[in-house]
Amino acid sequence: MNRAFLKPGLFLLMALGALGAAVSSHSPAGYLCVLLLIPTGGFLFAAHAWHGRIFYLVCSGELLVIACGALIIWAGLFTAWMLAGVVLLDLGMLEGREDVSVFILFCCVTLFLAAGMQLSNHVLVPLLLLAAGTGLVLFFQDIRNYQLRKKYTGAGS
């Protein structure tokens, strides 16, 4: 995978999603999506050696996601996908084929969650289901971490 072109490509796709939301919206708030691309791009490309750059990239990118999602939910979802891809690439967590497949799985799951929220016309029930599922995953992950710690520290012998 050629990472040199992937990060600018994902940012370009994020910018196209934000511009698409701004153009398709008949609200003057669409200009906010275009303006919020500036700090996100600045943190991504201009501040390479800045301590805490990823945190500021996520924070400025989430403002962009919220602005796009307020106009069109699908533009906000697409922008969130691209932001997640940019952050994963920057952290070096999108290296192999397995990482890319997990990222695509994340995109598919969030697509179905967003479709459920769009069809149900409210957010509470899908949000509670997402919170319950996340809680179960974290619970089972904690149990597995405890088992591994117990096995490799010799406490179980």
Short mmCIF file of N, CA and C in Angstrom, two decimals:
data_model
loop_
_atom_site.label_atom_id
_atom_site.label_comp_id
_atom_site.label_asym_id
_atom_site.label_seq_id
_atom_site.Cartn_x
_atom_site.Cartn_y
_atom_site.Cartn_z
N MET A 1 0.85 -1.17 0.00
CA MET A 1 0.00 0.00 0.00
C MET A 1 0.90 1.24 0.00
N ASN A 2 0.64 2.15 -0.91
CA ASN A 2 1.44 3.37 -1.01
C ASN A 2 0.85 4.42 -0.08
N ARG A 3 1.50 4.58 1.08
CA ARG A 3 0.97 5.51 2.09
C ARG A 3 1.25 6.96 1.75
N ALA A 4 2.21 7.23 0.88
CA ALA A 4 2.58 8.61 0.57
C ALA A 4 1.42 9.35 -0.10
N PHE A 5 0.65 8.65 -0.90
CA PHE A 5 -0.46 9.29 -1.60
C PHE A 5 -1.80 9.06 -0.92
N LEU A 6 -1.83 8.15 0.04
CA LEU A 6 -3.10 7.79 0.66
C LEU A 6 -3.62 8.86 1.60
N LYS A 7 -2.75 9.44 2.43
CA LYS A 7 -3.19 10.47 3.37
C LYS A 7 -3.72 11.72 2.67
N PRO A 8 -3.00 12.29 1.68
CA PRO A 8 -3.58 13.42 0.95
C PRO A 8 -4.84 13.04 0.17
N GLY A 9 -4.88 11.79 -0.30
CA GLY A 9 -6.07 11.34 -1.02
C GLY A 9 -7.30 11.27 -0.12
N LEU A 10 -7.12 10.75 1.10
CA LEU A 10 -8.24 10.71 2.03
C LEU A 10 -8.68 12.11 2.45
N PHE A 11 -7.70 13.01 2.62
CA PHE A 11 -8.06 14.39 2.95
C PHE A 11 -8.80 15.04 1.79
N LEU A 12 -8.37 14.75 0.56
CA LEU A 12 -9.06 15.29 -0.61
C LEU A 12 -10.49 14.76 -0.68
N LEU A 13 -10.68 13.49 -0.39
CA LEU A 13 -12.04 12.94 -0.37
C LEU A 13 -12.87 13.59 0.74
N MET A 14 -12.25 13.83 1.90
CA MET A 14 -12.96 14.51 2.99
C MET A 14 -13.35 15.92 2.55
N ALA A 15 -12.45 16.61 1.87
CA ALA A 15 -12.74 17.96 1.39
C ALA A 15 -13.85 17.93 0.35
N LEU A 16 -13.84 16.93 -0.53
CA LEU A 16 -14.91 16.83 -1.53
C LEU A 16 -16.25 16.54 -0.87
N GLY A 17 -16.26 15.72 0.18
CA GLY A 17 -17.50 15.48 0.92
C GLY A 17 -18.02 16.74 1.58
N ALA A 18 -17.13 17.52 2.17
CA ALA A 18 -17.53 18.76 2.82
C ALA A 18 -18.02 19.78 1.78
N LEU A 19 -17.33 19.86 0.66
CA LEU A 19 -17.77 20.77 -0.40
C LEU A 19 -19.11 20.32 -0.99
N GLY A 20 -19.29 19.01 -1.13
CA GLY A 20 -20.57 18.50 -1.61
C GLY A 20 -21.71 18.84 -0.67
N ALA A 21 -21.46 18.73 0.63
CA ALA A 21 -22.49 19.10 1.61
C ALA A 21 -22.78 20.59 1.54
N ALA A 22 -21.74 21.40 1.36
CA ALA A 22 -21.93 22.85 1.30
C ALA A 22 -22.69 23.25 0.05
N VAL A 23 -22.38 22.62 -1.06
CA VAL A 23 -23.03 22.99 -2.32
C VAL A 23 -24.48 22.50 -2.36
N SER A 24 -24.72 21.28 -1.88
CA SER A 24 -26.08 20.73 -1.95
C SER A 24 -27.01 21.35 -0.91
N SER A 25 -26.45 21.96 0.11
CA SER A 25 -27.26 22.61 1.12
C SER A 25 -27.61 24.02 0.65
N HIS A 26 -28.82 24.42 0.90
CA HIS A 26 -29.23 25.76 0.53
C HIS A 26 -29.13 26.71 1.71
N SER A 27 -28.41 26.27 2.73
CA SER A 27 -28.24 27.06 3.94
C SER A 27 -26.91 27.81 3.89
N PRO A 28 -26.87 29.00 4.45
CA PRO A 28 -25.58 29.69 4.53
C PRO A 28 -24.60 29.00 5.48
N ALA A 29 -25.07 28.07 6.29
CA ALA A 29 -24.18 27.31 7.19
C ALA A 29 -23.28 26.36 6.41
N GLY A 30 -23.56 26.17 5.13
CA GLY A 30 -22.71 25.31 4.30
C GLY A 30 -21.30 25.85 4.17
N TYR A 31 -21.14 27.17 4.29
CA TYR A 31 -19.80 27.75 4.21
C TYR A 31 -18.95 27.34 5.41
N LEU A 32 -19.60 26.98 6.50
CA LEU A 32 -18.87 26.54 7.68
C LEU A 32 -18.08 25.27 7.40
N CYS A 33 -18.66 24.38 6.59
CA CYS A 33 -17.95 23.15 6.22
C CYS A 33 -16.67 23.47 5.47
N VAL A 34 -16.73 24.45 4.59
CA VAL A 34 -15.55 24.82 3.82
C VAL A 34 -14.51 25.49 4.72
N LEU A 35 -14.96 26.34 5.63
CA LEU A 35 -14.03 27.02 6.53
C LEU A 35 -13.36 26.05 7.51
N LEU A 36 -14.07 25.02 7.93
CA LEU A 36 -13.50 24.07 8.89
C LEU A 36 -12.49 23.12 8.25
N LEU A 37 -12.40 23.13 6.93
CA LEU A 37 -11.35 22.35 6.27
C LEU A 37 -9.97 22.96 6.52
N ILE A 38 -9.91 24.26 6.76
CA ILE A 38 -8.63 24.95 6.92
C ILE A 38 -7.87 24.47 8.16
N PRO A 39 -8.48 24.48 9.37
CA PRO A 39 -7.69 23.98 10.52
C PRO A 39 -7.38 22.49 10.44
N THR A 40 -8.30 21.71 9.88
CA THR A 40 -8.05 20.28 9.77
C THR A 40 -6.87 20.02 8.84
N GLY A 41 -6.86 20.67 7.70
CA GLY A 41 -5.73 20.53 6.78
C GLY A 41 -4.44 21.08 7.36
N GLY A 42 -4.55 22.16 8.12
CA GLY A 42 -3.36 22.73 8.75
C GLY A 42 -2.74 21.78 9.76
N PHE A 43 -3.56 21.17 10.60
CA PHE A 43 -3.03 20.22 11.58
C PHE A 43 -2.48 18.97 10.90
N LEU A 44 -3.06 18.61 9.76
CA LEU A 44 -2.63 17.40 9.08
C LEU A 44 -1.31 17.60 8.34
N PHE A 45 -1.20 18.71 7.62
CA PHE A 45 -0.05 18.87 6.73
C PHE A 45 1.02 19.84 7.24
N ALA A 46 0.64 20.85 8.01
CA ALA A 46 1.61 21.88 8.36
C ALA A 46 2.29 21.66 9.71
N ALA A 47 1.68 20.92 10.60
CA ALA A 47 2.21 20.81 11.97
C ALA A 47 2.73 19.40 12.24
N HIS A 48 3.73 18.97 11.45
CA HIS A 48 4.22 17.60 11.58
C HIS A 48 4.92 17.32 12.90
N ALA A 49 5.64 18.28 13.43
CA ALA A 49 6.41 18.05 14.65
C ALA A 49 5.73 18.58 15.90
N TRP A 50 4.48 18.96 15.78
CA TRP A 50 3.78 19.56 16.90
C TRP A 50 3.33 18.48 17.88
N HIS A 51 3.63 18.66 19.17
CA HIS A 51 3.23 17.70 20.19
C HIS A 51 1.70 17.73 20.35
N GLY A 52 1.06 16.60 20.32
CA GLY A 52 -0.39 16.54 20.45
C GLY A 52 -1.12 16.84 19.17
N ARG A 53 -0.43 16.72 18.05
CA ARG A 53 -1.03 17.05 16.75
C ARG A 53 -2.22 16.18 16.41
N ILE A 54 -2.17 14.91 16.74
CA ILE A 54 -3.27 13.99 16.43
C ILE A 54 -4.52 14.40 17.20
N PHE A 55 -4.37 14.79 18.45
CA PHE A 55 -5.51 15.22 19.25
C PHE A 55 -6.18 16.43 18.61
N TYR A 56 -5.37 17.41 18.21
CA TYR A 56 -5.94 18.61 17.59
C TYR A 56 -6.53 18.30 16.22
N LEU A 57 -5.95 17.35 15.51
CA LEU A 57 -6.50 16.93 14.22
C LEU A 57 -7.87 16.30 14.40
N VAL A 58 -8.00 15.45 15.41
CA VAL A 58 -9.30 14.81 15.67
C VAL A 58 -10.33 15.85 16.11
N CYS A 59 -9.93 16.76 16.98
CA CYS A 59 -10.88 17.78 17.46
C CYS A 59 -11.35 18.69 16.33
N SER A 60 -10.43 19.17 15.50
CA SER A 60 -10.85 20.04 14.39
C SER A 60 -11.63 19.25 13.35
N GLY A 61 -11.25 18.00 13.14
CA GLY A 61 -11.99 17.16 12.19
C GLY A 61 -13.39 16.84 12.66
N GLU A 62 -13.56 16.66 13.97
CA GLU A 62 -14.90 16.38 14.49
C GLU A 62 -15.82 17.58 14.34
N LEU A 63 -15.26 18.78 14.45
CA LEU A 63 -16.07 19.97 14.17
C LEU A 63 -16.56 19.95 12.73
N LEU A 64 -15.69 19.52 11.81
CA LEU A 64 -16.06 19.40 10.41
C LEU A 64 -17.13 18.33 10.21
N VAL A 65 -16.98 17.20 10.90
CA VAL A 65 -17.96 16.12 10.80
C VAL A 65 -19.34 16.59 11.30
N ILE A 66 -19.34 17.30 12.41
CA ILE A 66 -20.61 17.79 12.97
C ILE A 66 -21.26 18.81 12.03
N ALA A 67 -20.45 19.68 11.46
CA ALA A 67 -21.00 20.68 10.54
C ALA A 67 -21.58 20.02 9.30
N CYS A 68 -20.86 19.04 8.74
CA CYS A 68 -21.38 18.34 7.56
C CYS A 68 -22.60 17.50 7.92
N GLY A 69 -22.57 16.85 9.08
CA GLY A 69 -23.69 16.03 9.50
C GLY A 69 -24.93 16.84 9.81
N ALA A 70 -24.75 18.09 10.23
CA ALA A 70 -25.91 18.95 10.48
C ALA A 70 -26.61 19.31 9.17
N LEU A 71 -25.84 19.37 8.10
CA LEU A 71 -26.45 19.68 6.80
C LEU A 71 -27.05 18.44 6.16
N ILE A 72 -26.23 17.40 6.03
CA ILE A 72 -26.66 16.13 5.43
C ILE A 72 -26.01 15.01 6.22
N ILE A 73 -26.79 14.11 6.73
CA ILE A 73 -26.24 13.06 7.60
C ILE A 73 -25.24 12.18 6.85
N TRP A 74 -25.47 11.95 5.58
CA TRP A 74 -24.58 11.08 4.82
C TRP A 74 -23.24 11.76 4.54
N ALA A 75 -23.25 13.07 4.37
CA ALA A 75 -21.99 13.80 4.20
C ALA A 75 -21.19 13.78 5.50
N GLY A 76 -21.89 13.89 6.63
CA GLY A 76 -21.21 13.80 7.92
C GLY A 76 -20.61 12.43 8.15
N LEU A 77 -21.33 11.39 7.75
CA LEU A 77 -20.82 10.03 7.90
C LEU A 77 -19.59 9.81 7.01
N PHE A 78 -19.67 10.27 5.78
CA PHE A 78 -18.53 10.13 4.87
C PHE A 78 -17.32 10.90 5.38
N THR A 79 -17.55 12.09 5.91
CA THR A 79 -16.46 12.88 6.47
C THR A 79 -15.86 12.19 7.69
N ALA A 80 -16.70 11.56 8.50
CA ALA A 80 -16.19 10.81 9.67
C ALA A 80 -15.34 9.63 9.23
N TRP A 81 -15.75 8.95 8.17
CA TRP A 81 -14.95 7.84 7.65
C TRP A 81 -13.58 8.32 7.19
N MET A 82 -13.57 9.42 6.44
CA MET A 82 -12.31 9.92 5.92
C MET A 82 -11.41 10.43 7.05
N LEU A 83 -12.01 11.07 8.06
CA LEU A 83 -11.23 11.53 9.20
C LEU A 83 -10.62 10.34 9.95
N ALA A 84 -11.40 9.30 10.14
CA ALA A 84 -10.88 8.10 10.81
C ALA A 84 -9.74 7.49 10.00
N GLY A 85 -9.89 7.46 8.69
CA GLY A 85 -8.82 6.93 7.85
C GLY A 85 -7.55 7.75 7.93
N VAL A 86 -7.70 9.07 7.92
CA VAL A 86 -6.53 9.96 8.02
C VAL A 86 -5.83 9.78 9.36
N VAL A 87 -6.60 9.70 10.43
CA VAL A 87 -6.00 9.54 11.76
C VAL A 87 -5.32 8.18 11.88
N LEU A 88 -5.97 7.13 11.39
CA LEU A 88 -5.35 5.80 11.44
C LEU A 88 -4.06 5.75 10.62
N LEU A 89 -4.06 6.39 9.47
CA LEU A 89 -2.84 6.44 8.67
C LEU A 89 -1.73 7.20 9.39
N ASP A 90 -2.10 8.31 10.00
CA ASP A 90 -1.11 9.12 10.69
C ASP A 90 -0.51 8.40 11.90
N LEU A 91 -1.32 7.57 12.55
CA LEU A 91 -0.84 6.81 13.69
C LEU A 91 -0.13 5.52 13.28
N GLY A 92 -0.15 5.18 11.99
CA GLY A 92 0.47 3.96 11.52
C GLY A 92 -0.36 2.72 11.82
N MET A 93 -1.67 2.89 11.97
CA MET A 93 -2.54 1.77 12.32
C MET A 93 -3.32 1.25 11.12
N LEU A 94 -2.95 1.66 9.93
CA LEU A 94 -3.64 1.21 8.72
C LEU A 94 -2.57 0.69 7.75
N GLU A 95 -1.81 -0.30 8.23
CA GLU A 95 -0.64 -0.76 7.49
C GLU A 95 -0.95 -1.95 6.57
N GLY A 96 -1.50 -3.00 7.13
CA GLY A 96 -1.66 -4.23 6.37
C GLY A 96 -3.07 -4.44 5.87
N ARG A 97 -3.23 -5.56 5.22
CA ARG A 97 -4.53 -5.92 4.63
C ARG A 97 -5.59 -6.13 5.72
N GLU A 98 -5.18 -6.71 6.85
CA GLU A 98 -6.12 -6.94 7.95
C GLU A 98 -6.62 -5.62 8.54
N ASP A 99 -5.72 -4.65 8.66
CA ASP A 99 -6.12 -3.33 9.17
C ASP A 99 -7.11 -2.65 8.25
N VAL A 100 -6.87 -2.75 6.95
CA VAL A 100 -7.79 -2.14 5.98
C VAL A 100 -9.14 -2.83 6.03
N SER A 101 -9.15 -4.15 6.19
CA SER A 101 -10.44 -4.87 6.25
C SER A 101 -11.21 -4.51 7.52
N VAL A 102 -10.51 -4.29 8.63
CA VAL A 102 -11.20 -3.86 9.86
C VAL A 102 -11.75 -2.45 9.69
N PHE A 103 -11.02 -1.58 9.00
CA PHE A 103 -11.51 -0.23 8.73
C PHE A 103 -12.75 -0.27 7.83
N ILE A 104 -12.74 -1.13 6.83
CA ILE A 104 -13.92 -1.27 5.96
C ILE A 104 -15.09 -1.83 6.74
N LEU A 105 -14.83 -2.76 7.65
CA LEU A 105 -15.89 -3.28 8.52
C LEU A 105 -16.48 -2.17 9.39
N PHE A 106 -15.61 -1.31 9.94
CA PHE A 106 -16.07 -0.15 10.71
C PHE A 106 -16.98 0.73 9.86
N CYS A 107 -16.58 0.98 8.62
CA CYS A 107 -17.39 1.82 7.74
C CYS A 107 -18.76 1.18 7.46
N CYS A 108 -18.78 -0.12 7.26
CA CYS A 108 -20.04 -0.81 6.99
C CYS A 108 -20.96 -0.79 8.21
N VAL A 109 -20.40 -1.03 9.40
CA VAL A 109 -21.21 -1.02 10.62
C VAL A 109 -21.80 0.37 10.86
N THR A 110 -20.98 1.41 10.70
CA THR A 110 -21.50 2.76 10.91
C THR A 110 -22.51 3.15 9.84
N LEU A 111 -22.37 2.60 8.63
CA LEU A 111 -23.37 2.86 7.59
C LEU A 111 -24.72 2.29 7.99
N PHE A 112 -24.72 1.07 8.51
CA PHE A 112 -25.98 0.47 8.94
C PHE A 112 -26.57 1.20 10.16
N LEU A 113 -25.71 1.64 11.07
CA LEU A 113 -26.19 2.40 12.22
C LEU A 113 -26.81 3.73 11.78
N ALA A 114 -26.17 4.41 10.85
CA ALA A 114 -26.71 5.68 10.36
C ALA A 114 -28.01 5.46 9.59
N ALA A 115 -28.09 4.38 8.83
CA ALA A 115 -29.33 4.08 8.12
C ALA A 115 -30.46 3.78 9.11
N GLY A 116 -30.13 3.06 10.17
CA GLY A 116 -31.14 2.79 11.20
C GLY A 116 -31.61 4.06 11.87
N MET A 117 -30.70 4.97 12.14
CA MET A 117 -31.09 6.24 12.75
C MET A 117 -31.92 7.09 11.79
N GLN A 118 -31.57 7.04 10.51
CA GLN A 118 -32.32 7.80 9.51
C GLN A 118 -33.73 7.24 9.35
N LEU A 119 -33.86 5.92 9.37
CA LEU A 119 -35.17 5.30 9.18
C LEU A 119 -36.05 5.40 10.42
N SER A 120 -35.45 5.39 11.60
CA SER A 120 -36.25 5.42 12.82
C SER A 120 -36.65 6.83 13.22
N ASN A 121 -36.08 7.83 12.58
CA ASN A 121 -36.38 9.24 12.83
C ASN A 121 -36.05 9.70 14.24
N HIS A 122 -35.32 8.92 14.97
CA HIS A 122 -34.79 9.38 16.26
C HIS A 122 -33.51 8.62 16.55
N VAL A 123 -32.79 9.08 17.53
CA VAL A 123 -31.45 8.58 17.77
C VAL A 123 -31.36 7.72 19.02
N LEU A 124 -32.31 7.83 19.93
CA LEU A 124 -32.17 7.22 21.24
C LEU A 124 -32.04 5.70 21.19
N VAL A 125 -32.95 5.01 20.52
CA VAL A 125 -32.92 3.54 20.51
C VAL A 125 -31.66 3.01 19.82
N PRO A 126 -31.29 3.49 18.61
CA PRO A 126 -30.03 3.00 18.03
C PRO A 126 -28.81 3.36 18.87
N LEU A 127 -28.84 4.51 19.52
CA LEU A 127 -27.71 4.90 20.37
C LEU A 127 -27.60 3.99 21.58
N LEU A 128 -28.74 3.61 22.17
CA LEU A 128 -28.71 2.67 23.30
C LEU A 128 -28.21 1.30 22.87
N LEU A 129 -28.62 0.85 21.68
CA LEU A 129 -28.13 -0.43 21.17
C LEU A 129 -26.63 -0.39 20.91
N LEU A 130 -26.15 0.72 20.37
CA LEU A 130 -24.72 0.88 20.13
C LEU A 130 -23.95 0.90 21.45
N ALA A 131 -24.48 1.59 22.45
CA ALA A 131 -23.83 1.64 23.76
C ALA A 131 -23.80 0.26 24.41
N ALA A 132 -24.90 -0.49 24.30
CA ALA A 132 -24.94 -1.83 24.87
C ALA A 132 -23.95 -2.76 24.17
N GLY A 133 -23.89 -2.69 22.84
CA GLY A 133 -22.93 -3.51 22.09
C GLY A 133 -21.50 -3.16 22.43
N THR A 134 -21.21 -1.87 22.55
CA THR A 134 -19.87 -1.44 22.90
C THR A 134 -19.51 -1.90 24.31
N GLY A 135 -20.46 -1.81 25.21
CA GLY A 135 -20.23 -2.28 26.58
C GLY A 135 -19.93 -3.77 26.62
N LEU A 136 -20.65 -4.58 25.83
CA LEU A 136 -20.38 -6.01 25.79
C LEU A 136 -19.00 -6.32 25.22
N VAL A 137 -18.64 -5.63 24.16
CA VAL A 137 -17.32 -5.84 23.57
C VAL A 137 -16.23 -5.49 24.58
N LEU A 138 -16.36 -4.37 25.26
CA LEU A 138 -15.36 -3.98 26.26
C LEU A 138 -15.31 -4.96 27.43
N PHE A 139 -16.48 -5.46 27.83
CA PHE A 139 -16.53 -6.44 28.92
C PHE A 139 -15.77 -7.71 28.54
N PHE A 140 -16.03 -8.25 27.34
CA PHE A 140 -15.35 -9.46 26.91
C PHE A 140 -13.86 -9.21 26.67
N GLN A 141 -13.51 -8.02 26.23
CA GLN A 141 -12.10 -7.70 26.04
C GLN A 141 -11.38 -7.62 27.39
N ASP A 142 -12.03 -7.07 28.40
CA ASP A 142 -11.43 -7.03 29.73
C ASP A 142 -11.23 -8.43 30.30
N ILE A 143 -12.21 -9.31 30.09
CA ILE A 143 -12.07 -10.69 30.56
C ILE A 143 -10.89 -11.37 29.86
N ARG A 144 -10.77 -11.16 28.56
CA ARG A 144 -9.68 -11.78 27.81
C ARG A 144 -8.33 -11.22 28.25
N ASN A 145 -8.25 -9.92 28.50
CA ASN A 145 -7.00 -9.33 28.99
C ASN A 145 -6.63 -9.88 30.36
N TYR A 146 -7.64 -10.08 31.22
CA TYR A 146 -7.39 -10.67 32.54
C TYR A 146 -6.85 -12.09 32.39
N GLN A 147 -7.44 -12.88 31.49
CA GLN A 147 -6.99 -14.25 31.28
C GLN A 147 -5.55 -14.29 30.76
N LEU A 148 -5.23 -13.39 29.83
CA LEU A 148 -3.87 -13.35 29.30
C LEU A 148 -2.86 -12.93 30.36
N ARG A 149 -3.23 -11.94 31.16
CA ARG A 149 -2.35 -11.49 32.23
C ARG A 149 -2.12 -12.61 33.24
N LYS A 150 -3.18 -13.31 33.58
CA LYS A 150 -3.07 -14.39 34.54
C LYS A 150 -2.19 -15.53 33.99
N LYS A 151 -2.36 -15.82 32.71
CA LYS A 151 -1.60 -16.90 32.10
C LYS A 151 -0.12 -16.57 32.00
N TYR A 152 0.22 -15.37 31.60
CA TYR A 152 1.62 -15.05 31.32
C TYR A 152 2.38 -14.49 32.52
N THR A 153 1.69 -14.17 33.61
CA THR A 153 2.43 -13.77 34.82
C THR A 153 2.67 -14.96 35.73
N GLY A 154 2.10 -16.09 35.42
CA GLY A 154 2.32 -17.30 36.22
C GLY A 154 1.43 -17.43 37.41
N ALA A 155 0.38 -16.61 37.48
CA ALA A 155 -0.51 -16.65 38.63
C ALA A 155 -1.41 -17.87 38.58
N GLY A 156 -1.62 -18.43 37.41
CA GLY A 156 -2.54 -19.57 37.29
C GLY A 156 -1.86 -20.90 37.50
N SER A 157 -0.55 -20.95 37.72
CA SER A 157 0.17 -22.22 37.83
C SER A 157 0.11 -22.78 39.22
#
